[in-house]
XYZ file of C-alpha atoms in Angstrom:
461
model
C -175.923 -116.074 -59.137
C -178.456 -116.246 -62.008
C -180.798 -118.661 -62.289
C -182.825 -119.791 -65.595
C -186.180 -118.197 -66.085
C -189.057 -120.237 -67.301
C -189.543 -117.584 -70.134
C -186.062 -119.113 -71.674
C -187.589 -122.718 -71.651
C -188.888 -123.608 -75.040
C -192.676 -124.356 -74.832
C -194.350 -126.559 -77.123
C -198.039 -126.326 -78.552
C -200.184 -129.298 -77.736
C -201.614 -129.543 -81.394
C -204.484 -131.528 -80.747
C -206.133 -129.703 -82.920
C -203.897 -130.697 -85.637
C -204.174 -134.379 -84.630
C -208.052 -134.525 -85.003
C -207.430 -133.095 -88.329
C -204.675 -135.635 -89.472
C -207.060 -138.378 -87.926
C -210.051 -137.369 -90.243
C -207.866 -137.489 -93.073
C -206.564 -141.353 -92.416
C -209.835 -142.021 -91.963
C -210.696 -140.754 -95.292
C -207.740 -142.685 -96.753
C -208.832 -145.984 -95.314
C -212.678 -145.457 -96.246
C -211.612 -144.545 -99.761
C -209.257 -147.814 -99.642
C -212.563 -150.037 -98.751
C -214.792 -148.736 -101.397
C -212.046 -148.907 -104.278
C -211.364 -152.558 -103.376
C -215.283 -153.099 -103.425
C -215.274 -151.369 -106.591
C -212.374 -153.189 -108.063
C -213.375 -156.771 -106.891
C -217.050 -156.442 -107.344
C -217.913 -153.107 -109.396
C -219.945 -151.882 -106.017
C -219.062 -150.216 -102.898
C -219.415 -153.077 -99.891
C -222.737 -152.430 -97.980
C -220.989 -152.419 -94.888
C -218.898 -149.352 -95.863
C -221.465 -147.283 -94.098
C -221.327 -149.188 -90.706
C -217.637 -149.663 -90.971
C -217.332 -145.682 -91.425
C -219.478 -144.691 -88.155
C -217.120 -147.176 -86.200
C -214.235 -146.092 -87.279
C -215.349 -142.598 -86.202
C -216.553 -143.551 -83.097
C -213.000 -145.464 -82.344
C -211.097 -142.667 -83.716
C -212.573 -139.788 -81.600
C -212.392 -142.191 -78.293
C -208.898 -142.722 -78.929
C -208.180 -138.819 -79.754
C -210.198 -138.012 -76.533
C -208.082 -140.248 -74.787
C -204.767 -138.769 -75.742
C -206.065 -135.196 -75.416
C -206.966 -135.539 -71.871
C -204.385 -138.359 -70.877
C -201.070 -137.031 -72.650
C -202.104 -133.718 -73.964
C -198.219 -132.522 -75.085
C -197.963 -136.057 -76.670
C -196.498 -135.819 -80.357
C -199.840 -135.294 -82.761
C -198.639 -137.369 -85.949
C -197.863 -140.511 -84.624
C -201.607 -141.737 -84.153
C -202.551 -140.564 -87.121
C -199.999 -142.525 -89.142
C -200.753 -145.755 -87.519
C -204.122 -145.455 -88.229
C -203.557 -145.431 -91.704
C -201.096 -148.248 -91.698
C -203.772 -150.569 -89.767
C -206.512 -149.813 -91.773
C -204.914 -149.892 -95.214
C -203.657 -153.061 -93.930
C -207.273 -154.175 -93.249
C -208.578 -152.898 -96.364
C -205.754 -155.175 -98.044
C -206.876 -158.403 -95.986
C -210.139 -157.854 -97.258
C -209.244 -157.825 -100.476
C -207.387 -160.829 -100.534
C -210.484 -162.677 -98.623
C -212.704 -161.460 -101.764
C -210.486 -163.538 -103.877
C -210.430 -166.310 -101.536
C -214.434 -166.334 -101.459
C -213.984 -166.432 -105.377
C -212.044 -169.044 -105.427
C -212.905 -171.543 -102.769
C -216.767 -170.125 -102.088
C -217.992 -169.735 -98.525
C -215.540 -172.035 -96.813
C -212.599 -169.855 -97.737
C -210.545 -168.400 -94.940
C -211.997 -164.974 -94.142
C -209.064 -162.810 -91.715
C -210.427 -159.379 -92.221
C -212.993 -159.386 -89.523
C -210.656 -161.175 -86.844
C -207.817 -158.401 -87.998
C -210.540 -155.717 -87.000
C -211.191 -157.287 -83.610
C -207.271 -157.352 -83.233
C -207.228 -153.754 -83.564
C -209.874 -152.904 -81.254
C -208.082 -155.071 -78.749
C -204.787 -153.384 -79.910
C -206.795 -149.832 -79.138
C -207.822 -151.266 -75.674
C -204.120 -152.156 -74.623
C -202.972 -148.598 -76.341
C -205.090 -146.694 -73.938
C -204.499 -149.143 -70.996
C -200.636 -148.750 -71.475
C -201.625 -144.502 -71.343
C -203.165 -145.075 -68.040
C -201.081 -147.147 -66.572
C -197.421 -146.064 -67.426
C -198.358 -142.240 -66.209
C -194.398 -141.569 -66.022
C -191.804 -143.585 -68.030
C -188.931 -143.302 -65.843
C -190.575 -145.771 -63.320
C -189.862 -148.340 -65.464
C -186.413 -147.848 -65.009
C -187.318 -149.711 -61.345
C -188.224 -152.607 -63.223
C -185.245 -153.118 -65.403
C -183.979 -156.550 -64.540
C -187.514 -157.578 -64.018
C -188.426 -156.740 -67.741
C -185.374 -158.640 -68.603
C -186.274 -161.539 -66.876
C -189.353 -161.582 -68.423
C -188.189 -161.587 -71.905
C -185.838 -164.130 -71.159
C -189.158 -166.304 -70.322
C -191.019 -165.145 -73.190
C -188.234 -166.028 -75.716
C -188.584 -169.754 -74.213
C -191.990 -170.237 -74.321
C -192.280 -171.549 -77.715
C -189.276 -174.316 -76.859
C -191.910 -175.411 -74.128
C -192.671 -179.167 -75.422
C -196.779 -178.502 -74.505
C -197.849 -175.161 -75.264
C -194.770 -174.407 -78.083
C -195.841 -174.719 -81.543
C -194.035 -174.897 -84.788
C -195.491 -173.163 -87.981
C -193.955 -172.905 -91.174
C -191.080 -174.275 -89.922
C -190.558 -171.596 -87.094
C -190.738 -172.390 -83.318
C -192.223 -168.938 -82.514
C -195.660 -169.629 -81.610
C -197.433 -170.483 -78.157
C -201.089 -172.057 -78.700
C -203.161 -171.927 -75.543
C -206.610 -173.474 -76.324
C -208.227 -172.053 -79.826
C -205.992 -169.205 -79.379
C -202.025 -168.630 -80.525
C -199.848 -166.177 -79.833
C -196.350 -164.958 -80.533
C -194.444 -164.261 -77.679
C -191.440 -162.435 -79.631
C -193.470 -159.450 -80.484
C -193.993 -158.810 -76.658
C -190.733 -159.716 -75.925
C -189.063 -157.063 -78.004
C -190.848 -154.472 -75.766
C -189.299 -155.823 -72.390
C -185.794 -155.841 -74.305
C -185.841 -152.318 -74.883
C -187.104 -151.510 -71.597
C -184.258 -153.600 -70.165
C -181.139 -152.569 -72.515
C -182.290 -148.708 -71.583
C -182.291 -149.494 -68.346
C -179.010 -151.702 -68.375
C -177.010 -148.847 -70.694
C -178.304 -146.216 -68.787
C -176.052 -147.421 -65.545
C -173.103 -149.310 -67.339
C -172.573 -146.971 -70.566
C -169.959 -144.969 -68.893
C -167.799 -148.366 -68.625
C -168.798 -149.352 -71.901
C -167.837 -145.675 -73.444
C -164.208 -146.509 -72.664
C -162.152 -146.690 -75.517
C -159.650 -149.585 -76.224
C -157.201 -149.671 -79.208
C -157.458 -147.571 -82.049
C -157.768 -148.979 -85.500
C -158.497 -147.168 -89.073
C -159.884 -143.886 -87.341
C -162.188 -146.030 -85.126
C -161.684 -146.491 -81.218
C -162.976 -150.115 -80.388
C -163.860 -151.390 -77.079
C -161.647 -153.031 -74.605
C -161.533 -156.831 -74.395
C -163.154 -156.745 -71.010
C -166.182 -154.653 -71.889
C -167.434 -157.466 -74.507
C -169.422 -159.435 -72.105
C -172.797 -157.758 -72.392
C -172.751 -157.905 -76.270
C -171.418 -161.417 -76.315
C -174.327 -162.351 -74.183
C -177.004 -160.557 -76.677
C -174.726 -162.552 -79.386
C -175.392 -165.856 -77.928
C -179.150 -164.985 -77.165
C -179.562 -164.119 -80.867
C -177.952 -167.252 -82.075
C -180.084 -169.454 -79.885
C -182.904 -167.746 -81.245
C -181.697 -168.662 -84.854
C -180.974 -172.044 -84.100
C -183.632 -173.157 -81.749
C -186.455 -171.228 -82.782
C -185.436 -171.170 -86.568
C -186.376 -167.338 -86.755
C -183.679 -165.662 -88.786
C -185.946 -162.203 -88.282
C -186.033 -162.425 -84.586
C -182.318 -163.150 -84.259
C -181.513 -160.167 -86.377
C -184.037 -157.717 -84.994
C -183.113 -158.572 -80.936
C -179.420 -158.432 -81.790
C -179.689 -155.623 -83.869
C -181.726 -153.339 -81.395
C -179.064 -154.119 -78.480
C -176.320 -152.966 -80.838
C -177.480 -149.998 -81.652
C -178.761 -148.925 -78.242
C -175.589 -149.643 -77.326
C -173.884 -147.437 -79.818
C -176.587 -144.606 -79.047
C -175.605 -145.078 -75.259
C -171.869 -144.859 -75.842
C -171.489 -142.701 -79.251
C -168.568 -145.249 -80.019
C -168.648 -146.532 -83.597
C -166.429 -149.455 -82.641
C -169.519 -151.062 -81.024
C -171.012 -151.300 -84.991
C -168.183 -152.645 -86.015
C -167.850 -155.599 -83.549
C -171.487 -156.119 -83.632
C -171.855 -156.558 -87.350
C -168.636 -158.923 -87.212
C -170.275 -160.981 -84.541
C -173.709 -161.275 -86.461
C -172.013 -161.975 -90.010
C -170.079 -164.950 -87.877
C -172.585 -166.164 -86.581
C -174.551 -166.227 -89.456
C -172.288 -167.825 -91.175
C -171.471 -170.611 -89.068
C -175.314 -171.235 -88.749
C -175.231 -171.105 -92.658
C -172.779 -173.886 -92.760
C -173.868 -175.785 -89.874
C -177.851 -176.113 -89.658
C -180.162 -176.674 -92.644
C -182.583 -174.965 -92.036
C -180.375 -171.598 -92.023
C -178.825 -173.052 -95.549
C -182.050 -173.392 -96.841
C -182.805 -169.705 -96.478
C -179.524 -168.401 -97.977
C -180.158 -171.320 -100.913
C -183.351 -169.699 -101.560
C -181.836 -165.851 -101.483
C -179.312 -166.372 -103.640
C -180.864 -169.065 -106.288
C -184.500 -168.297 -106.319
C -184.841 -169.853 -109.979
C -185.359 -172.557 -111.164
C -188.730 -172.127 -108.658
C -188.992 -174.774 -106.262
C -190.906 -175.067 -103.292
C -188.800 -173.261 -101.167
C -188.560 -170.217 -103.511
C -191.908 -170.336 -104.381
C -193.381 -167.706 -102.049
C -190.378 -165.234 -102.878
C -190.953 -165.354 -106.761
C -194.510 -165.140 -106.788
C -194.217 -161.963 -104.747
C -191.552 -160.636 -107.138
C -193.697 -161.006 -110.140
C -196.800 -159.414 -108.212
C -194.672 -156.556 -107.414
C -193.166 -156.278 -111.019
C -196.624 -156.651 -112.290
C -197.819 -153.632 -110.602
C -195.248 -151.384 -111.977
C -195.284 -148.010 -111.180
C -198.731 -147.042 -110.114
C -200.367 -150.522 -109.666
C -203.102 -152.732 -110.753
C -205.359 -151.041 -108.690
C -207.177 -152.133 -105.456
C -209.011 -154.730 -106.085
C -207.756 -155.478 -109.610
C -204.444 -157.584 -109.046
C -204.052 -161.178 -108.036
C -202.179 -160.850 -104.547
C -204.153 -164.184 -103.419
C -201.869 -166.025 -105.472
C -198.886 -165.054 -103.355
C -198.852 -167.580 -100.179
C -199.412 -165.348 -97.074
C -200.031 -162.402 -99.076
C -202.430 -161.411 -96.022
C -199.510 -161.646 -93.429
C -195.829 -161.992 -94.161
C -196.389 -160.674 -97.971
C -198.565 -157.926 -97.454
C -195.866 -155.557 -98.842
C -195.746 -157.754 -102.081
C -199.443 -157.449 -102.121
C -199.526 -153.796 -101.513
C -196.659 -153.368 -104.401
C -198.727 -155.180 -106.600
C -202.035 -153.379 -106.427
C -200.525 -149.881 -105.355
C -197.421 -150.174 -107.151
C -194.221 -148.558 -106.833
C -196.052 -145.534 -105.876
C -197.916 -147.021 -103.022
C -194.974 -149.155 -102.028
C -192.740 -145.899 -101.453
C -195.806 -144.115 -99.646
C -196.039 -146.872 -97.324
C -192.598 -146.614 -96.473
C -192.502 -143.035 -96.093
C -194.988 -143.360 -93.491
C -192.800 -145.882 -91.628
C -189.936 -143.839 -91.833
C -192.144 -140.870 -90.335
C -192.884 -142.819 -87.433
C -189.285 -143.523 -86.883
C -188.325 -140.279 -87.133
C -190.850 -138.940 -84.805
C -189.799 -141.829 -82.238
C -185.905 -140.435 -82.850
C -187.333 -136.591 -82.639
C -188.780 -137.683 -79.141
C -185.719 -139.261 -78.257
C -184.013 -135.997 -78.463
C -186.609 -133.965 -76.953
C -186.641 -135.861 -73.646
C -185.002 -134.677 -70.905
C -183.671 -138.139 -68.893
C -181.304 -140.542 -70.023
C -183.569 -143.609 -69.831
C -186.387 -141.969 -71.412
C -183.736 -141.136 -74.647
C -182.622 -144.371 -75.048
C -186.256 -146.262 -74.813
C -187.281 -144.036 -77.242
C -184.535 -144.465 -79.338
C -185.094 -148.359 -78.745
C -188.523 -148.719 -79.831
C -188.335 -146.650 -82.898
C -185.251 -148.500 -83.777
C -187.336 -151.763 -83.205
C -189.618 -150.664 -85.733
C -186.997 -149.655 -88.135
C -185.312 -152.851 -88.274
C -188.497 -155.061 -88.405
C -189.707 -152.640 -91.677
C -185.978 -153.166 -93.071
C -185.990 -157.124 -92.233
C -189.629 -157.362 -93.621
C -189.185 -155.455 -96.991
C -185.842 -156.450 -97.439
C -186.728 -160.093 -97.548
C -189.785 -159.698 -99.633
C -187.643 -157.447 -102.494
C -184.952 -160.151 -101.706
C -182.238 -157.640 -100.553
C -181.661 -159.861 -97.531
C -182.774 -163.774 -96.980
C -186.454 -164.058 -96.618
C -187.826 -163.958 -93.003
C -190.884 -164.887 -90.904
C -191.215 -161.281 -89.069
C -194.625 -159.276 -90.266
C -194.907 -155.603 -91.468
C -196.191 -153.640 -88.367
C -199.668 -152.637 -87.895
C -200.660 -154.086 -91.536
C -199.837 -157.718 -91.689
C -202.357 -160.234 -90.351
C -201.937 -161.259 -86.546
C -202.728 -160.403 -82.950
C -199.644 -160.600 -81.341
C -198.050 -157.947 -83.835
C -201.289 -155.335 -83.588
C -200.931 -156.215 -79.825
C -197.462 -155.413 -79.244
C -196.873 -152.349 -81.780
C -199.643 -150.458 -80.558
C -198.221 -150.648 -76.793
C -194.844 -149.477 -78.441
C -196.837 -146.272 -80.042
C -198.263 -145.823 -76.226
C -194.814 -145.701 -74.810
C -193.560 -143.617 -77.706
C -196.943 -140.798 -76.754
C -195.992 -141.161 -72.981
C -192.107 -140.342 -73.624
C -193.376 -137.462 -76.071
C -195.487 -136.154 -73.473
C -193.475 -135.896 -70.767
C -190.544 -134.388 -72.747
C -192.959 -131.525 -74.425
C -194.232 -130.687 -71.273
C -193.292 -127.333 -69.913
C -191.153 -127.367 -67.513
C -192.068 -126.792 -63.519
C -191.799 -123.426 -62.536
C -189.056 -122.956 -60.151
C -189.368 -121.064 -57.055
C -187.543 -117.850 -56.826
C -184.353 -118.272 -54.869
C -184.395 -117.238 -51.137
C -181.828 -115.943 -48.948
C -181.947 -119.298 -46.700
C -181.724 -121.494 -49.981
C -178.113 -119.888 -50.599
C -174.942 -121.339 -49.779
C -173.349 -120.010 -47.120
C -169.902 -120.254 -46.200
C -169.457 -121.455 -42.313
C -166.086 -120.477 -40.810
C -165.055 -122.735 -38.364
């Protein structure tokens, strides 16, 4: 009987030095962006750049050291990519703050300072998740607890006292002076719940029913879980008036179901259910119909299409290389610092800058899926794939809405848009991906040589 030797296993390098170099490069890009904003908008480098650089270096070094000692085998590319996107987002918000000050004076709303504070809190949550979740496999014990927490988080905005409707969507919870978007945290809980549930049920869900046009469709008796997820997504669409979250939650479940079962029939069933539900909602509910009308007929410009048209004009004015940081007019587009920050990027950095941003998101998703491939346990594979898919779906929904590929939604651009909930939740997602990556890339434990007492013995009765 032959036993595998430790030398036959693939041993991954820690690559923490490469991560440090990439983080330093990310900081240079962010500091250069702030300098460019100051030169473009005020013809001088902002006076706080030196202090900001020192703070960024301290925070980056602290983050790098935490990863180096707590998750030494984690993916070395994720943190530098996120630092770059987060920093560029703050620089763009600062640029819009300057324009608002020019227009409204000292009374103008300023968001860059608060976004820096949310980023620091996001990094604190990132470290806390790495410290608390030492082994991602233990999360599977709390599969249904996370499912219940996600359900409660989705219900919170509908409560009469704390639930708040902002810009037509009831997705906010206000407690005192603070407001929170529970859906951002619900997607993490749902990803853990879906991964734990599908690991147990995937064998039954993978059984094929009838074959049609070369695709194996599931049996009718197995449609229960996807119907429940469909009804929940329709509930989000109807009661919270949030098309983006509805598409994100249902798409996350369908993709994870496909990954778990490897049955393309689930994608066909899921797409059919969502399109049918969306069509019914568009014919029945006025707020869904207005979103569809604004998407199909943006001209002539009306109150419901003004934001979309301004974003499209801004990106068209940016052209291939953009107007330059600080030299465009992104403040004209409503919510150019949050929902439409991608349009602001397109206006000042052009198509080249927008494609660079999309490429960084694609790299984050690729590293997440690579982590899923390397992971040795089924729960970790599904969870890593689900977290990566959640980022991909959110970016697709946001960029697709801004560029008029799909109807406009109210989701935020991960790591770039203004908003504490989005920053906190997405830094937590990166921490979970790093934890799974660390477990996946660690050398397997050395197995003790087989002793004679351990060998299988045949007992003759």
